[in-house]
């Protein structure tokens, strides 16, 4: 089992102490509101607080003053980040008294709770983005900060198809699950579901909740590969994908 250990003494900000909402101003520019609670961490009141929004190469940092005097900046627009994607956020508390800033507390990969006043499903572990993929209908991107299902924006009604067409659901999503679990268990050899700060652990937790599944602690490579296939089968069974596919093609 691969676990993560904290060797830095850095404190962990609880996700439950942060809420971020994405909104639009009168000029239709996206910005964020944030509720942030740091009192329980007993941090120095002079430590600086920063919020960072990012997506791939797009990045912006916002200065929120100090722990003892939080000041919400007037400009919280998401300049430099494409309007077609949902950014992630991180919060850092930094001691600036030394020559080099030292991070005292942090939390990363925070997903917005809502976007344009619509709730974001907190159980969803897969971002969806729309790109020009040439002649490819979909691709799974596992190289960023979160798994992203890329859909070809040149396909008519691709958003509707991906969300409600049972043929698409039955053919694509089991393979998405297989690729994600293969990356986690075979490529990265990550078997720890107990860290809520990374997407591999969250996906392992999700797969382990499927009927008949449990986390493959200390399993051999062959056992992990078999576990992945069992998880895909359990996913298909749980959502009755074969029957849904048969019904869809008969319509």
CSV table of C-alpha atoms in Angstrom, one decimal:
chain,number,residue,atom,x,y,z
A,1,UNK,CA,0.0,0.0,0.0
A,2,UNK,CA,1.3,3.5,-0.9
A,3,UNK,CA,0.5,6.1,1.7
A,4,UNK,CA,1.3,9.8,1.9
A,5,UNK,CA,3.1,11.2,4.9
A,6,UNK,CA,3.5,14.8,6.0
A,7,UNK,CA,7.2,15.4,6.6
A,8,UNK,CA,7.0,19.2,6.5
A,9,UNK,CA,4.9,19.9,9.6
A,10,UNK,CA,2.5,21.8,7.3
A,11,UNK,CA,-1.1,22.0,8.6
A,12,UNK,CA,-3.9,20.7,6.5
A,13,UNK,CA,-6.9,23.0,5.9
A,14,UNK,CA,-10.1,21.0,5.9
A,15,UNK,CA,-12.1,21.1,2.7
A,16,UNK,CA,-15.3,21.5,4.9
A,17,UNK,CA,-13.9,24.9,6.0
A,18,UNK,CA,-13.9,26.2,2.5
A,19,UNK,CA,-16.7,26.9,0.0
A,20,UNK,CA,-16.1,28.5,-3.4
A,21,UNK,CA,-18.9,29.6,-5.8
A,22,UNK,CA,-18.4,30.7,-9.4
A,23,UNK,CA,-20.6,33.6,-10.6
A,24,UNK,CA,-20.7,36.2,-13.4
A,25,UNK,CA,-20.7,40.0,-13.1
A,26,UNK,CA,-22.7,42.5,-15.1
A,27,UNK,CA,-20.2,42.2,-17.9
A,28,UNK,CA,-20.6,38.3,-17.9
A,29,UNK,CA,-17.0,37.9,-16.6
A,30,UNK,CA,-16.6,35.0,-14.3
A,31,UNK,CA,-15.5,35.6,-10.7
A,32,UNK,CA,-15.6,33.6,-7.4
A,33,UNK,CA,-16.9,34.1,-3.9
A,34,UNK,CA,-15.2,32.2,-1.1
A,35,UNK,CA,-16.1,31.3,2.5
A,36,UNK,CA,-12.9,30.5,4.4
A,37,UNK,CA,-12.5,29.4,8.0
A,38,UNK,CA,-9.0,29.2,9.5
A,39,UNK,CA,-9.6,29.9,13.2
A,40,UNK,CA,-9.2,26.3,14.4
A,41,UNK,CA,-5.7,25.9,12.9
A,42,UNK,CA,-4.0,28.3,15.4
A,43,UNK,CA,-1.9,30.0,12.7
A,44,UNK,CA,0.1,33.2,13.3
A,45,UNK,CA,-2.1,36.2,12.7
A,46,UNK,CA,0.6,37.8,10.5
A,47,UNK,CA,0.8,34.9,8.1
A,48,UNK,CA,-0.4,35.8,4.6
A,49,UNK,CA,-3.4,34.1,3.0
A,50,UNK,CA,-3.5,33.4,-0.7
A,51,UNK,CA,-6.1,31.8,-2.9
A,52,UNK,CA,-5.1,30.5,-6.3
A,53,UNK,CA,-7.3,29.6,-9.3
A,54,UNK,CA,-5.8,27.4,-12.0
A,55,UNK,CA,-6.5,25.2,-15.0
A,56,UNK,CA,-3.5,23.8,-16.9
A,57,UNK,CA,-1.4,26.7,-17.9
A,58,UNK,CA,-4.0,29.2,-16.7
A,59,UNK,CA,-3.2,30.6,-13.3
A,60,UNK,CA,-4.0,33.5,-11.0
A,61,UNK,CA,-3.2,34.3,-7.4
A,62,UNK,CA,-5.3,36.5,-5.1
A,63,UNK,CA,-4.1,38.1,-1.9
A,64,UNK,CA,-6.5,37.7,1.0
A,65,UNK,CA,-4.5,39.7,3.6
A,66,UNK,CA,-3.5,37.9,6.8
A,67,UNK,CA,-4.9,35.3,9.1
A,68,UNK,CA,-5.7,38.0,11.7
A,69,UNK,CA,-7.0,40.4,9.1
A,70,UNK,CA,-8.6,38.6,6.2
A,71,UNK,CA,-9.4,41.0,3.3
A,72,UNK,CA,-11.4,39.9,0.3
A,73,UNK,CA,-9.9,41.4,-2.8
A,74,UNK,CA,-12.3,43.4,-5.0
A,75,UNK,CA,-11.0,41.8,-8.2
A,76,UNK,CA,-11.8,38.1,-8.1
A,77,UNK,CA,-12.3,37.6,-11.8
A,78,UNK,CA,-10.8,34.6,-13.5
A,79,UNK,CA,-8.7,36.3,-16.1
A,80,UNK,CA,-6.3,34.0,-17.9
A,81,UNK,CA,-8.5,31.0,-17.5
A,82,UNK,CA,-10.7,29.8,-20.3
A,83,UNK,CA,-14.4,30.5,-19.8
A,84,UNK,CA,-15.2,27.0,-21.1
A,85,UNK,CA,-13.5,25.1,-18.2
A,86,UNK,CA,-14.1,24.8,-14.5
A,87,UNK,CA,-11.0,25.8,-12.6
A,88,UNK,CA,-9.6,24.3,-9.5
A,89,UNK,CA,-8.6,26.3,-6.4
A,90,UNK,CA,-5.9,26.0,-3.7
A,91,UNK,CA,-5.5,28.0,-0.5
A,92,UNK,CA,-2.1,28.7,1.1
A,93,UNK,CA,-1.2,30.3,4.4
A,94,UNK,CA,2.4,31.5,4.1
A,95,UNK,CA,4.9,32.8,6.7
A,96,UNK,CA,6.7,35.7,5.0
A,97,UNK,CA,8.9,36.7,7.9
A,98,UNK,CA,11.9,34.8,6.6
A,99,UNK,CA,14.0,35.3,3.5
A,100,UNK,CA,11.8,32.7,1.7
A,101,UNK,CA,8.1,32.2,2.3
A,102,UNK,CA,7.2,29.0,4.2
A,103,UNK,CA,3.8,27.4,3.7
A,104,UNK,CA,2.2,26.8,7.1
A,105,UNK,CA,-1.1,25.4,5.9
A,106,UNK,CA,-2.7,24.5,2.6
A,107,UNK,CA,-5.3,22.6,0.7
A,108,UNK,CA,-5.3,21.9,-3.1
A,109,UNK,CA,-7.7,20.8,-5.9
A,110,UNK,CA,-10.8,22.5,-4.5
A,111,UNK,CA,-13.8,22.2,-6.8
A,112,UNK,CA,-16.4,25.0,-6.8
A,113,UNK,CA,-19.6,24.1,-5.0
A,114,UNK,CA,-21.7,25.9,-7.6
A,115,UNK,CA,-21.3,27.6,-11.0
A,116,UNK,CA,-23.7,30.3,-12.2
A,117,UNK,CA,-25.8,29.6,-9.2
A,118,UNK,CA,-26.3,26.0,-10.2
A,119,UNK,CA,-25.0,23.4,-7.7
A,120,UNK,CA,-22.0,21.3,-8.8
A,121,UNK,CA,-22.5,17.6,-8.0
A,122,UNK,CA,-19.8,17.0,-5.3
A,123,UNK,CA,-19.9,13.3,-6.0
A,124,UNK,CA,-18.8,13.8,-9.6
A,125,UNK,CA,-15.1,13.0,-10.0
A,126,UNK,CA,-14.8,13.6,-13.7
A,127,UNK,CA,-14.5,17.0,-15.4
A,128,UNK,CA,-16.0,17.4,-18.8
A,129,UNK,CA,-14.5,19.8,-21.3
A,130,UNK,CA,-15.2,20.5,-25.0
A,131,UNK,CA,-12.3,20.7,-27.5
A,132,UNK,CA,-11.7,20.2,-31.2
A,133,UNK,CA,-10.5,16.6,-31.3
A,134,UNK,CA,-10.3,16.2,-35.0
A,135,UNK,CA,-12.0,12.9,-36.0
A,136,UNK,CA,-12.0,11.6,-32.4
A,137,UNK,CA,-15.3,11.8,-30.5
A,138,UNK,CA,-13.9,11.6,-27.0
A,139,UNK,CA,-10.6,11.3,-25.1
A,140,UNK,CA,-9.7,10.8,-21.5
A,141,UNK,CA,-7.0,13.1,-20.1
A,142,UNK,CA,-5.3,12.0,-17.0
A,143,UNK,CA,-2.2,14.3,-17.2
A,144,UNK,CA,-3.7,17.3,-15.4
A,145,UNK,CA,-4.8,17.9,-11.8
A,146,UNK,CA,-8.0,16.0,-12.3
A,147,UNK,CA,-9.4,13.4,-14.7
A,148,UNK,CA,-11.0,15.2,-17.7
A,149,UNK,CA,-13.3,13.6,-20.3
A,150,UNK,CA,-12.8,15.7,-23.5
A,151,UNK,CA,-15.6,15.7,-25.9
A,152,UNK,CA,-15.4,16.8,-29.5
A,153,UNK,CA,-17.2,20.2,-29.7
A,154,UNK,CA,-17.7,19.8,-33.5
A,155,UNK,CA,-20.2,17.0,-32.9
A,156,UNK,CA,-23.8,18.2,-33.0
A,157,UNK,CA,-25.4,18.0,-29.6
A,158,UNK,CA,-22.4,16.2,-28.0
A,159,UNK,CA,-23.3,17.6,-24.6
A,160,UNK,CA,-26.8,16.2,-24.7
A,161,UNK,CA,-25.6,12.9,-26.1
A,162,UNK,CA,-22.9,12.5,-23.4
A,163,UNK,CA,-25.4,13.2,-20.6
A,164,UNK,CA,-28.5,11.4,-21.7
A,165,UNK,CA,-27.9,8.9,-24.6
A,166,UNK,CA,-27.7,5.4,-23.0
A,167,UNK,CA,-25.7,4.1,-26.0
A,168,UNK,CA,-22.9,6.7,-25.2
A,169,UNK,CA,-23.1,5.9,-21.5
A,170,UNK,CA,-22.9,2.2,-22.0
A,171,UNK,CA,-20.0,2.3,-24.5
A,172,UNK,CA,-17.9,5.1,-23.1
A,173,UNK,CA,-18.1,5.3,-19.3
A,174,UNK,CA,-17.1,1.7,-18.5
A,175,UNK,CA,-13.9,2.3,-20.6
A,176,UNK,CA,-13.4,5.6,-18.8
A,177,UNK,CA,-13.5,3.8,-15.5
A,178,UNK,CA,-11.2,1.1,-16.7
A,179,UNK,CA,-8.6,3.6,-17.9
A,180,UNK,CA,-8.7,5.6,-14.7
A,181,UNK,CA,-8.4,2.6,-12.4
A,182,UNK,CA,-5.5,1.2,-14.6
A,183,UNK,CA,-3.7,4.5,-14.2
A,184,UNK,CA,-4.2,4.5,-10.4
A,185,UNK,CA,-3.5,0.8,-9.7
A,186,UNK,CA,-1.2,-0.4,-12.4
A,187,UNK,CA,0.8,2.7,-13.6
A,188,UNK,CA,1.0,4.7,-10.4
A,189,UNK,CA,0.5,1.7,-8.0
A,190,UNK,CA,-1.6,3.8,-5.7
A,191,UNK,CA,-3.7,1.7,-3.4
A,192,UNK,CA,-4.5,4.1,-0.5
A,193,UNK,CA,-8.2,5.3,-0.5
A,194,UNK,CA,-7.8,7.2,2.8
A,195,UNK,CA,-6.3,10.5,1.5
A,196,UNK,CA,-9.1,12.9,0.4
A,197,UNK,CA,-6.6,15.4,-1.2
A,198,UNK,CA,-6.1,13.5,-4.4
A,199,UNK,CA,-8.3,12.1,-7.1
A,200,UNK,CA,-6.8,8.6,-7.2
A,201,UNK,CA,-8.0,8.0,-3.6
A,202,UNK,CA,-11.4,9.4,-4.3
A,203,UNK,CA,-11.8,7.1,-7.4
A,204,UNK,CA,-10.7,4.1,-5.4
A,205,UNK,CA,-13.3,4.9,-2.8
A,206,UNK,CA,-15.9,5.2,-5.5
A,207,UNK,CA,-15.0,1.9,-7.1
A,208,UNK,CA,-14.9,0.1,-3.7
A,209,UNK,CA,-18.5,1.1,-3.1
A,210,UNK,CA,-19.7,-0.8,-6.1
A,211,UNK,CA,-21.5,-4.1,-5.4
A,212,UNK,CA,-19.1,-6.9,-4.3
A,213,UNK,CA,-16.0,-4.6,-4.4
A,214,UNK,CA,-13.5,-3.7,-1.7
A,215,UNK,CA,-10.2,-1.8,-1.8
A,216,UNK,CA,-7.3,-4.1,-3.1
A,217,UNK,CA,-4.9,-3.6,-0.3
A,218,UNK,CA,-1.4,-5.1,-0.9
A,219,UNK,CA,-2.7,-7.0,-3.9
A,220,UNK,CA,-0.3,-8.3,-6.6
A,221,UNK,CA,-0.3,-6.7,-10.1
A,222,UNK,CA,-2.4,-9.6,-11.5
A,223,UNK,CA,-4.9,-9.3,-8.7
A,224,UNK,CA,-5.1,-5.6,-9.2
A,225,UNK,CA,-5.8,-6.1,-12.9
A,226,UNK,CA,-8.5,-8.6,-12.1
A,227,UNK,CA,-9.9,-6.2,-9.6
A,228,UNK,CA,-10.2,-3.5,-12.2
A,229,UNK,CA,-12.2,-5.7,-14.5
A,230,UNK,CA,-14.4,-6.8,-11.7
A,231,UNK,CA,-15.0,-3.1,-10.9
A,232,UNK,CA,-16.0,-2.4,-14.5
A,233,UNK,CA,-18.4,-5.3,-14.5
A,234,UNK,CA,-19.9,-4.1,-11.2
A,235,UNK,CA,-20.3,-0.6,-12.6
A,236,UNK,CA,-22.1,-2.0,-15.6
A,237,UNK,CA,-24.3,-4.2,-13.5
A,238,UNK,CA,-25.0,-1.5,-10.9
A,239,UNK,CA,-26.2,0.9,-13.6
A,240,UNK,CA,-27.9,-1.8,-15.8
A,241,UNK,CA,-26.0,-0.6,-18.8
A,242,UNK,CA,-26.5,-3.7,-21.0
A,243,UNK,CA,-30.3,-3.4,-20.8
A,244,UNK,CA,-30.2,0.3,-21.3
A,245,UNK,CA,-28.0,-0.1,-24.4
A,246,UNK,CA,-30.4,-2.8,-25.8
A,247,UNK,CA,-33.4,-0.6,-25.2
A,248,UNK,CA,-31.7,2.4,-26.8
A,249,UNK,CA,-30.7,0.7,-30.1
A,250,UNK,CA,-34.3,-0.7,-30.4
A,251,UNK,CA,-35.9,2.7,-30.2
